[in-house]
Structures are given as structure tokens and as C-alpha cells.
GROMACS .gro file of C-alpha atoms in nm:
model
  347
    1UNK     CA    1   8.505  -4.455  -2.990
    2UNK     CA    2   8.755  -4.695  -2.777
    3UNK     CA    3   8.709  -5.037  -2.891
    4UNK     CA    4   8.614  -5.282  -2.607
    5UNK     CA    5   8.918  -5.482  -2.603
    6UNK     CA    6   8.822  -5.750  -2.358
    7UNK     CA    7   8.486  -5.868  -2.548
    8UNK     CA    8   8.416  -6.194  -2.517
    9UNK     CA    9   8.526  -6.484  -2.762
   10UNK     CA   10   8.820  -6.249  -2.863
   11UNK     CA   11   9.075  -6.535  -2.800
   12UNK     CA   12   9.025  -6.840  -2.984
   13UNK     CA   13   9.318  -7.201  -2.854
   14UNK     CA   14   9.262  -7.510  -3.002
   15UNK     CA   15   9.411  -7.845  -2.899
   16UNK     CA   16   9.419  -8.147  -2.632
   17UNK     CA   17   9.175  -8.118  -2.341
   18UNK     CA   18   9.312  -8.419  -2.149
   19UNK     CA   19   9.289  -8.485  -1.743
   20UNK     CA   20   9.610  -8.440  -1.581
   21UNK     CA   21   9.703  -8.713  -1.312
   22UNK     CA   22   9.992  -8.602  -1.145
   23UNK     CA   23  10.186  -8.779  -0.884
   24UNK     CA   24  10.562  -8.736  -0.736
   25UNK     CA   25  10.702  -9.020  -0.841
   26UNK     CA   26  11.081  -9.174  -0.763
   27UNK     CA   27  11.392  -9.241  -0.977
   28UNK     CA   28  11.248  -9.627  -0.997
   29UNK     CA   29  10.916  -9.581  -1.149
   30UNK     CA   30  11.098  -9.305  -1.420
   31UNK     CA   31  11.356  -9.615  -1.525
   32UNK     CA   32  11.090  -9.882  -1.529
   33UNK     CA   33  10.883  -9.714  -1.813
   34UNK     CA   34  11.208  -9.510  -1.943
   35UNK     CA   35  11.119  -9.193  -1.875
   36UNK     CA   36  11.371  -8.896  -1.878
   37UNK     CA   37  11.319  -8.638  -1.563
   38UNK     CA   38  11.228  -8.331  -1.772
   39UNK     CA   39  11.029  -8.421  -2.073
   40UNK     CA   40  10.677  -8.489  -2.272
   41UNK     CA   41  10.629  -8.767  -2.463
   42UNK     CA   42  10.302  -8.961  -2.608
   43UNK     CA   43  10.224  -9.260  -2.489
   44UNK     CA   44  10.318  -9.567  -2.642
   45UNK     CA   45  10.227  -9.935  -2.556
   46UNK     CA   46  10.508  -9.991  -2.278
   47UNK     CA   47  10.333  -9.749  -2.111
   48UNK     CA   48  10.010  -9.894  -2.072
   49UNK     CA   49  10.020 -10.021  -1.722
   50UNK     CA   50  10.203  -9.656  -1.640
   51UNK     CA   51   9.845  -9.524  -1.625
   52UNK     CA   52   9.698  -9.782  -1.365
   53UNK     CA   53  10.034  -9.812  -1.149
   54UNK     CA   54  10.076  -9.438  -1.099
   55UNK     CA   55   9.697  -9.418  -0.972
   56UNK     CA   56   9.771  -9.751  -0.758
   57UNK     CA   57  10.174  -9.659  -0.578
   58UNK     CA   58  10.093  -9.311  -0.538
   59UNK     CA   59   9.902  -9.045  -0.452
   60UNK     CA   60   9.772  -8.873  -0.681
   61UNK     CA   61   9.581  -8.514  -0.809
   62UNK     CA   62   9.368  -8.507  -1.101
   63UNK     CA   63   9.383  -8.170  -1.297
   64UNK     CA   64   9.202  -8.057  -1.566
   65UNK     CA   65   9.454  -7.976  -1.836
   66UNK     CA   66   9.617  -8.007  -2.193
   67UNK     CA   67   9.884  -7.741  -2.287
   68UNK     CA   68   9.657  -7.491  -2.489
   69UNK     CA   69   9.313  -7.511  -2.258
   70UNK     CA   70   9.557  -7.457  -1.935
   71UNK     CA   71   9.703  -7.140  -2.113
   72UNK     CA   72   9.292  -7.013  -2.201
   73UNK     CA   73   9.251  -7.026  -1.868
   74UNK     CA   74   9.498  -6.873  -1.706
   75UNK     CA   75   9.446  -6.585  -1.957
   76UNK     CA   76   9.122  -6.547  -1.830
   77UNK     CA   77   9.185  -6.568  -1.503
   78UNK     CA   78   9.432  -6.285  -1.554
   79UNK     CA   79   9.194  -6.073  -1.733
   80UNK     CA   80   8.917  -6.165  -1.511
   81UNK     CA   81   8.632  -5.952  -1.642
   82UNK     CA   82   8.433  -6.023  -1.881
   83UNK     CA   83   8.388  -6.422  -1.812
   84UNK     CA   84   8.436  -6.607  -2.185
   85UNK     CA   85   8.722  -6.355  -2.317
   86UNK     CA   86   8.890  -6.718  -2.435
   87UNK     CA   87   8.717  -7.001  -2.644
   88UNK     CA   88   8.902  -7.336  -2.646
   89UNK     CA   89   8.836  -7.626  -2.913
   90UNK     CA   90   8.906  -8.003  -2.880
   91UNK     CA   91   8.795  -8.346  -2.857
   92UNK     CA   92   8.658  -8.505  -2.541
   93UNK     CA   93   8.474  -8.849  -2.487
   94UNK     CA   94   8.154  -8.902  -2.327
   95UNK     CA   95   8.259  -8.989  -1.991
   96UNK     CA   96   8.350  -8.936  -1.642
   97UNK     CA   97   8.640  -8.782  -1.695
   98UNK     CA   98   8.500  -8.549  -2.003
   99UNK     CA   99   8.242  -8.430  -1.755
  100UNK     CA  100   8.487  -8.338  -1.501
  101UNK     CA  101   8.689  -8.158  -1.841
  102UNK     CA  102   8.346  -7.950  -1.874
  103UNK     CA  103   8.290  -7.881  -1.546
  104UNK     CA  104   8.641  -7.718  -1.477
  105UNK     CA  105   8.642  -7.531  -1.797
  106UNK     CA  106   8.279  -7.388  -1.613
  107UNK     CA  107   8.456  -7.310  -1.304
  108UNK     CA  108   8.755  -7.136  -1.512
  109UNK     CA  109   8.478  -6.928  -1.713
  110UNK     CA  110   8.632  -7.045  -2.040
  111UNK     CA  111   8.389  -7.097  -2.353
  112UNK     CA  112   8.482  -7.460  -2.407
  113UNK     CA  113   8.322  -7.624  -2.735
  114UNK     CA  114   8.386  -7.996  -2.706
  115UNK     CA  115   8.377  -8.237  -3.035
  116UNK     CA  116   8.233  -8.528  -2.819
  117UNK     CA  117   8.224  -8.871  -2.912
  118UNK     CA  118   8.239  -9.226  -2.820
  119UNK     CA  119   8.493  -9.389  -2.961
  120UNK     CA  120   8.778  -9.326  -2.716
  121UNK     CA  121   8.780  -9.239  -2.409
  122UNK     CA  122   8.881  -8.840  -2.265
  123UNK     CA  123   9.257  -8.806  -2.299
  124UNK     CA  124   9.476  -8.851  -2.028
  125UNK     CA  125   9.888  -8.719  -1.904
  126UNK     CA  126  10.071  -8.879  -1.653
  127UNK     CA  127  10.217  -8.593  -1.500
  128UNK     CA  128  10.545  -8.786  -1.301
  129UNK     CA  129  10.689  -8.541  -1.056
  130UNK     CA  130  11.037  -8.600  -0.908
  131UNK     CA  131  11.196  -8.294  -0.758
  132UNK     CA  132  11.129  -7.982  -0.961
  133UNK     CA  133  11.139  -8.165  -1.302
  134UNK     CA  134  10.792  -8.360  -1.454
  135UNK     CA  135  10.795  -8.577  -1.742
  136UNK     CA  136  10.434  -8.556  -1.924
  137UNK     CA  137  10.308  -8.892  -2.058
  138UNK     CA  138  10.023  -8.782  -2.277
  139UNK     CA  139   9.747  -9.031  -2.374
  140UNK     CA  140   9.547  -8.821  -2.596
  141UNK     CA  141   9.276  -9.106  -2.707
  142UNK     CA  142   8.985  -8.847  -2.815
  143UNK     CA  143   9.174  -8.590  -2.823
  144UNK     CA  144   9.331  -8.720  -3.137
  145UNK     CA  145   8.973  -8.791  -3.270
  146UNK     CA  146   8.888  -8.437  -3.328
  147UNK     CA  147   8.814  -8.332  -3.666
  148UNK     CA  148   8.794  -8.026  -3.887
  149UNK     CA  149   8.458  -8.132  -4.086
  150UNK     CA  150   8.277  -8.250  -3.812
  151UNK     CA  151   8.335  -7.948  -3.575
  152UNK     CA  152   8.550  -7.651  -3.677
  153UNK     CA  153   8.373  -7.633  -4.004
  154UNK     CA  154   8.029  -7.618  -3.838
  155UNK     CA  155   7.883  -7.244  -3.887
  156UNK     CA  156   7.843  -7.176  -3.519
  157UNK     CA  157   8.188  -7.280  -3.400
  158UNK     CA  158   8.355  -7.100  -3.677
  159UNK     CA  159   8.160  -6.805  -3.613
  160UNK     CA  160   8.343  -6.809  -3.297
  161UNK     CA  161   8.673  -6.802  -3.433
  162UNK     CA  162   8.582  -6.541  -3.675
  163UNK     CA  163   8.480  -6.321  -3.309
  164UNK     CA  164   8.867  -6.346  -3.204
  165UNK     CA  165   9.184  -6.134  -3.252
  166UNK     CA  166   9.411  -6.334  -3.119
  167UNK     CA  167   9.465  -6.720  -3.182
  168UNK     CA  168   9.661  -6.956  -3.001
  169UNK     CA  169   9.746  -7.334  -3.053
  170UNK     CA  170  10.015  -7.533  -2.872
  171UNK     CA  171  10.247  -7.773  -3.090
  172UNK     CA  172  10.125  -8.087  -2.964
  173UNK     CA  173   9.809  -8.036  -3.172
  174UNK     CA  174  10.058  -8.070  -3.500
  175UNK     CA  175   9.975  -8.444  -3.434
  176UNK     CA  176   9.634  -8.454  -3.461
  177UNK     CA  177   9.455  -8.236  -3.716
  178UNK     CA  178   9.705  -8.013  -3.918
  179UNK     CA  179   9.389  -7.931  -4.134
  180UNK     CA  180   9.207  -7.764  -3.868
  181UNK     CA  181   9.534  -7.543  -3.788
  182UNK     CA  182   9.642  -7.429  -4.130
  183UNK     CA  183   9.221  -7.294  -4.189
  184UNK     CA  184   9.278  -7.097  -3.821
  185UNK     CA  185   9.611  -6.971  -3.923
  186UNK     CA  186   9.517  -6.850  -4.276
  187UNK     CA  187   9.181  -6.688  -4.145
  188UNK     CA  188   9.427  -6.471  -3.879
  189UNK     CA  189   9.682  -6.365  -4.159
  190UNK     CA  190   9.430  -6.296  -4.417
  191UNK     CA  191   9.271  -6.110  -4.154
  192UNK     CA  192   9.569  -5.937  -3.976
  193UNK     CA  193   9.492  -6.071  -3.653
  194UNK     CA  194   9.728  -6.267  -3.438
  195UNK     CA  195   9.851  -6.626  -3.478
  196UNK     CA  196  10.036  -6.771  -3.202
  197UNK     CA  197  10.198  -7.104  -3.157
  198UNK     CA  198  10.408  -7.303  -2.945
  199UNK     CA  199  10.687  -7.562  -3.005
  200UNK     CA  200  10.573  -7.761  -2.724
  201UNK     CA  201  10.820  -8.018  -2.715
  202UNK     CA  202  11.155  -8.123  -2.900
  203UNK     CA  203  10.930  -8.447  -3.039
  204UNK     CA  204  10.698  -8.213  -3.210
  205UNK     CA  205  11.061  -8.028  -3.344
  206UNK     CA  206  11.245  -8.352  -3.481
  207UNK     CA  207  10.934  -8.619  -3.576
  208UNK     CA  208  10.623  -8.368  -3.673
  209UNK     CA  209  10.924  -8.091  -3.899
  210UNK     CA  210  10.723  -8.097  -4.200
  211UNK     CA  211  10.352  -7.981  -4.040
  212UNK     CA  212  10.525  -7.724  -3.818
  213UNK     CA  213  10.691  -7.561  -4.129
  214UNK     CA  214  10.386  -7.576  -4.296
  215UNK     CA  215  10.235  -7.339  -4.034
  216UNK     CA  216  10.505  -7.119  -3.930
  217UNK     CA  217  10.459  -6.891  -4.239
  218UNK     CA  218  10.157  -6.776  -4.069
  219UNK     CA  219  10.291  -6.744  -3.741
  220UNK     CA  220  10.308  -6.380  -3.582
  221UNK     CA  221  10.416  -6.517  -3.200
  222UNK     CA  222  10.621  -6.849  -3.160
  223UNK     CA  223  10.672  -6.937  -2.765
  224UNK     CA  224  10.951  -7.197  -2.703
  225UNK     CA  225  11.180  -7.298  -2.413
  226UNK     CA  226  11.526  -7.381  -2.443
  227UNK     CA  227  11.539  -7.732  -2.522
  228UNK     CA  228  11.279  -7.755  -2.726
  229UNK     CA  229  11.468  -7.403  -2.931
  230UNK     CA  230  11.729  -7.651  -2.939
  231UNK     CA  231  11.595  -7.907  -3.087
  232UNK     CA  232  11.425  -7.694  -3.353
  233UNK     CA  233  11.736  -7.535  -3.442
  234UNK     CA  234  11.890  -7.895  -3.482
  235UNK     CA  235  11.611  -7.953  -3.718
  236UNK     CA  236  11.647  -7.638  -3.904
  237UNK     CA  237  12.041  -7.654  -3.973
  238UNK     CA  238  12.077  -7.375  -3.782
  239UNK     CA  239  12.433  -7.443  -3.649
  240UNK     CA  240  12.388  -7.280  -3.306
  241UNK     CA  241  12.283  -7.397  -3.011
  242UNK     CA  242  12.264  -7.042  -2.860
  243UNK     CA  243  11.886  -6.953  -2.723
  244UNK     CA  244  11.939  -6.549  -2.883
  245UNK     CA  245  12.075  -6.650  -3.194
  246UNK     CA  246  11.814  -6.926  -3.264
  247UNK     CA  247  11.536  -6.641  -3.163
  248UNK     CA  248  11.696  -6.424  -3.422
  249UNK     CA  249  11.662  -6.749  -3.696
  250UNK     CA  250  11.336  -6.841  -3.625
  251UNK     CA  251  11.261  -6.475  -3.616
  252UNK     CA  252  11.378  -6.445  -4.015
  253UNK     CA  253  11.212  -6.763  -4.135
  254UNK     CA  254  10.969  -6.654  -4.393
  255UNK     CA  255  10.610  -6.538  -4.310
  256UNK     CA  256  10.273  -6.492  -4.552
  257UNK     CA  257  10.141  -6.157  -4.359
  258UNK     CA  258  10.398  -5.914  -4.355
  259UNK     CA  259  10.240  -5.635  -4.229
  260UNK     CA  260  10.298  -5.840  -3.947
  261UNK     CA  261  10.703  -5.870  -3.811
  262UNK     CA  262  10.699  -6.202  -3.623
  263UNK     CA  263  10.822  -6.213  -3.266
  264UNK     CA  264  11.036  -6.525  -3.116
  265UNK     CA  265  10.952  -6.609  -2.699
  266UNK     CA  266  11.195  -6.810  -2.577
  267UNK     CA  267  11.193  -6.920  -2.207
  268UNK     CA  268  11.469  -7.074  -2.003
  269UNK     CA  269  11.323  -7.203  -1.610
  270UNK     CA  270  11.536  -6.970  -1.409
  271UNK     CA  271  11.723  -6.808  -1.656
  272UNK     CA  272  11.659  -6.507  -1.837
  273UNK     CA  273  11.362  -6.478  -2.136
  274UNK     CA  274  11.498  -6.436  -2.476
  275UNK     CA  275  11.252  -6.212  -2.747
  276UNK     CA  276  11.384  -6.141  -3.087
  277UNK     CA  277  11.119  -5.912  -3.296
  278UNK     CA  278  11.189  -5.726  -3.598
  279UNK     CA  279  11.571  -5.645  -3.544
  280UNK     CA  280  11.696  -5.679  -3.214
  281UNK     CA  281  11.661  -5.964  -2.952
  282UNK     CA  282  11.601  -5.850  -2.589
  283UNK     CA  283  11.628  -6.028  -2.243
  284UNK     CA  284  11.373  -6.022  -1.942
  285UNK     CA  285  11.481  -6.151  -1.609
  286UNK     CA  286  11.248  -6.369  -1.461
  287UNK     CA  287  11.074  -6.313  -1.096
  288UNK     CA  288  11.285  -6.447  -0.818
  289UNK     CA  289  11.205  -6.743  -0.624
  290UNK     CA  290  11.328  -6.949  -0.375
  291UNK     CA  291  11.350  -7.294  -0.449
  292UNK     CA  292  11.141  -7.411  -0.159
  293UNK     CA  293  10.875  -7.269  -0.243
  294UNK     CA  294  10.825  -7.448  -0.597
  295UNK     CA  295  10.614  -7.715  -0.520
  296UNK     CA  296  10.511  -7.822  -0.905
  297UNK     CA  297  10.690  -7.637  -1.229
  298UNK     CA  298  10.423  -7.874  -1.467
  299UNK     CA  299  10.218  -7.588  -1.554
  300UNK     CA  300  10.505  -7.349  -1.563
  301UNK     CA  301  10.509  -7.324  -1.960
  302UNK     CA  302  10.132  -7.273  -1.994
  303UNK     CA  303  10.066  -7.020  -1.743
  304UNK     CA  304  10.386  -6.844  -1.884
  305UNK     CA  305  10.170  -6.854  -2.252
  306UNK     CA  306   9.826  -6.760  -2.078
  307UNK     CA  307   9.977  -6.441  -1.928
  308UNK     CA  308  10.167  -6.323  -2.244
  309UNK     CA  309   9.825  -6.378  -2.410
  310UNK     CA  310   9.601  -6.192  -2.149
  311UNK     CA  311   9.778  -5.914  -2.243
  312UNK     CA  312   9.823  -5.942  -2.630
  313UNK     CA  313   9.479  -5.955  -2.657
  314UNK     CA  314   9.418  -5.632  -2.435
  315UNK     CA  315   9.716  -5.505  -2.707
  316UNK     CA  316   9.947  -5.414  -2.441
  317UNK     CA  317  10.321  -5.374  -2.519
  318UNK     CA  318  10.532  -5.613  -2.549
  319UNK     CA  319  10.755  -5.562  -2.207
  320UNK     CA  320  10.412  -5.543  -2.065
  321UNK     CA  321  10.331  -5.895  -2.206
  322UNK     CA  322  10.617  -6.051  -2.067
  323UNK     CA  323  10.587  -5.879  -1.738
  324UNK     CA  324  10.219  -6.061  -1.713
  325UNK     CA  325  10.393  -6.421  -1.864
  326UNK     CA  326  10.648  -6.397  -1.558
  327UNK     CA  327  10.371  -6.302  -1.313
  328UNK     CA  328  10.153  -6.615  -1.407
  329UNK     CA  329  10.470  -6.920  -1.407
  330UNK     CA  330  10.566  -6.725  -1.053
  331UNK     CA  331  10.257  -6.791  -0.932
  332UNK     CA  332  10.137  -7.118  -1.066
  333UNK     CA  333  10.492  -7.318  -0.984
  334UNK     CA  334  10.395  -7.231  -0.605
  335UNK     CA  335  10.106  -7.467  -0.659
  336UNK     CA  336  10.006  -7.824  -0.768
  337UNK     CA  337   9.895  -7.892  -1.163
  338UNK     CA  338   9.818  -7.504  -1.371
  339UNK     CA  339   9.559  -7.433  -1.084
  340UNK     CA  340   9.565  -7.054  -0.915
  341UNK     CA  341   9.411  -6.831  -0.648
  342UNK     CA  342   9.096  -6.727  -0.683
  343UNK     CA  343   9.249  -6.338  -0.842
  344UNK     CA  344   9.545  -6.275  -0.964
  345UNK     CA  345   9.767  -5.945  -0.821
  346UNK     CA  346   9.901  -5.851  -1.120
  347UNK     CA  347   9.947  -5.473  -1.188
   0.00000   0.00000   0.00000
């Protein structure tokens, strides 16, 4: 009997639904709140007023986002049929803008499960475009509300992650409920299913060390890009600031399931993709483009994730995984925020 590898529910991400506003910006407005060109930070309180003067100065596109939902979604897009293949977890308020976070995880035929509540507000990230670098300002507000007892623990959502095979959960989510991550990651390894997780950002690497190392035992795939690599390997004492031999480090680190050999993704833009699994490391060119035709490389990182994962969860190989991951950044840095065409042409 062949298994029905696309069944719905069979890829669980957890983490920070938050509204994207995204603007191009100039050099001025990056200096005023001290913002560096290419990064993600979280808000702080000198960046209140970023939030009301980006929406005033310029013009701007609101995009349904939040590192881990954007990468659901573009799985599913890739995989197309059946509609619901990914679930997605997190926090919303009950407002506007967490109605307009329901209503585009709809469109995107994700099965979203919300924690709602009305203490703070939906989450937010200033998304400051100059050139082809962004700098993500992330207010998460309910997004950091969302808690294990009150939703993950409840017998129908954890039913659903009990349904997947493969689980994904980006970095920033080390912030807010570390406790909600560890139960996901010891249900995969005890299970022999797939944990994946994603550095996210050097800030998660340097400030949140200690909850990140109390995951990565359990994690089978760890997707990176160079700085943040970096930064971990700064962290780690690993003496090298070079992408392949940091794969093959982070690669080694120990891990509970070991029927399982971990594999390293490391991106870098332009440059080549660096994968280290069980002994060797490999590189992937990425697909060509010309630089005119980026017009926003925001949801570069994400897509990149959600076509690696449409394809681990169909338990393709891994060449064929990365193939997909290339595909999806090609074609979402062509466009504004992680949005896509209607189907993808990926063969």
C-alpha cells in the first residue's frame, strides 16, 4: 500500500503570525531609529513612533506574515493539492488586523489555529526596504502572549500535531514560549519524525544561546544564512568564520534521536548553499537572477524554508529539497512581501 504522503495536517510550524508593513524607506529614516540595512531586530521603545511614521512618509503594503506562517504557506502553495497539508500555531489579538491574519491564512489554504486574546494587540514588523536589503522591526505584542497550557496542550490542537511528520519552528519563537517548543520537539524525536528549526537571526544566536541549545538536541534540519551561521559559531567557540566548516560543527553537536543524522542548511543571498549531513558538506548553486528584477528579498529566507519543506514532507531527496528551496526565494524576491502567483512551475 503507498502511503498518502501529502495528507492533510502532515506539517505542523509554530510561531509569530504578525502583519507585515513594508515600505522602501531611505538612508535617513534607517539612522533616525538606528537601524542597520540588512537585519531583524524586536522592537524596543525608541521605536515606537517607527510604526506610525513609516505608515505616515511612505507608502506602504501590508502583508500577512511572521517567519514560520510565511514558510507554511509557501509549502503549500508548492504542494498545492490537498488544501491544509500545513497547520500553523500562534497568538493573534482580536482585531482588525488578526482578522485580516485569518483571512490570508484562508486564502493561502493553511490550517491556522489562533490562541486569540485581548490583551495586546496582533503583532506587527516594520519591514524597511532600501535597495535589495530590509531590516525587520518586529513588534510581536500577542504574539508573545501565546501559551502552551492554554492552547498547545488543548486535546484538539495537539491532536493536530500528533497528525504531522514533519515540524517546523523558526528561531524567533525561542523568545516567547520555549515550553511549547521543547513538548513539539520531544514528541518528533520520540516519534522519529522530523524536527526542523531555524536560527532566524544573529539576536536569537548571541542573547536567546541557552534556549536554542536546549532544543538543538532534537533538531534533525537546522536552516541558517550566513550571518546569522556566523554569529552562532561566535557563540559556540567555534573559531571559524567559514559557512562549510560551521555546517560541519553544527552538524556534530549532539542530538537525542540518533536514528536520525542531522542535516545543516546554510544559505548565502547569491552565493552558493552550503549542506553538511552525516559526513560530507555539499554546495548548491543558486538560480540566476538579474538584479533588476529583485524587487523585495524580505521573504527570501522563508520561501527558501517553505520549499525545502514541501518537499521533506513528500520525502523527496535531499538535492530534490534544495532544488524546490531555490525555486521558491527565485520566485518570491521578484515580488513584494512572501506573496506568489497563483501556481507555482516547479518540476
Amino acid at each position: 500500500m503507498v502511503t498518502s504522503i501529502q495528507d492533510s495536517n502532515s506539517l505542523f510550524g509554530m510561531g509569530n503570525p504578525l502583519l507585515d508593513i513594508c515600505a522602501i524607506v531611505d538612508k535617513d529614516f534607517l539612522d533616525k531609529y538606528t537601524l542597520k540595512p540588512n537585519d531583524q531586530i524586536l522592537a524596543e521603545d525608541k521605536h515606537k513612533e517607527l510604526f506610525e511614521e513609516i505608515v505616515k512618509k511612505f507608502k506602504v503594503e501590508y502583508h500577512a506574515g511572521g517567519a514560520t506562517q510565511n514558510s507554511i504557506k509557501i509549502a503549500q502553495w508548492m504542494i498545492q493539492q490537498p488544501h491544509k497539508v500545513g497547520t500553523f500555531f500562534g497568538c493573534i489579538g482580536k482585531d482588525k488586523f488578526g482578522e485580516i491574519l485569518k483571512e490570508k491564512a484562508k486564502e493561502a489554504h493553511i490550517d491556522a489555529h489562533y490562541y486569540e486574546q485581548d490583551e495586546e494587540p496582533t503583532g506587527t514588523c516594520a519591514a524597511c526596504i532600501t535597495a535589495d536589503n530590509r531590516s525587520l522591526v518586529a513588534n510581536l505584542a500577542a504574539a508573545n502572549c501565546y501559551k502552551k497550557e492554554k492552547h498547545l496542550d488543548l486535546e484538539e490542537n495537539w491532536q493536530l500535531v500528533e497528525k504531522a511528520k514533519v515540524y517546523y519552528i523558526a528561531g524567533f519563537f525561542l523568545t516567547v514560549s520555549l515550553e511549547s517548543i521543547l513538548k513539539v520537539a520531544k514528541h518528533a524525536s520520540e516519534n522519529n519524525k522530523l524536527f526542523c528549526l531555524n536560527l532566524s537571526a544573529p539576536f536569537i544566536c548571541q542573547f536567546f544561546k541557552d534556549n536554542l541549545m536546549q532544543v538543538m538536541p532534537y533538531v534533525d534540519v537546522l536552516f541558517g544564512n550566513e550571518t546569522e551561521a556566523t554569529a552562532f559559531a561566535k557563540e559556540q567557540e567555534f573559531e571559524t568564520e567559514d559557512t562549510k566548516e560551521i555546517a560541519k560543527k553544527a552538524q556534530a553537536l549532539p542530538k537525542v534521536n540518533s536514528k536520525r543524522h542531522r542535516i545543516v542548511v546554510l544559505t548565502q543571498g547569491k552565493d552558493e548553499t552550503v549542506i553538511a549531513s552525516s559526513d560530507k558538506v555539499k554546495t548548491f548553486p543558486v538560480l540566476k537572477i538579474d538584479p533588476k528584477d529583485i524587487v523585495d528579498t524580505n521573504g527570501a529566507g522563508d520561501a527558501f524554508v517553505g520549499g525545502f519543506l514541501s518537499e521533506l514532507v513528500q520525502e523527496k531527496p535531499l538535492d530534490q529539497c534544495v532544488k524546490a528551496a531555490h525555486y521558491a526565494a527565485n520566485v518570491i524576491i521578484r515580488r513584494a512581501g512572501c506573496t506568489f502567483p497563483e501556481k507555482p512551475d516547479f518540476k
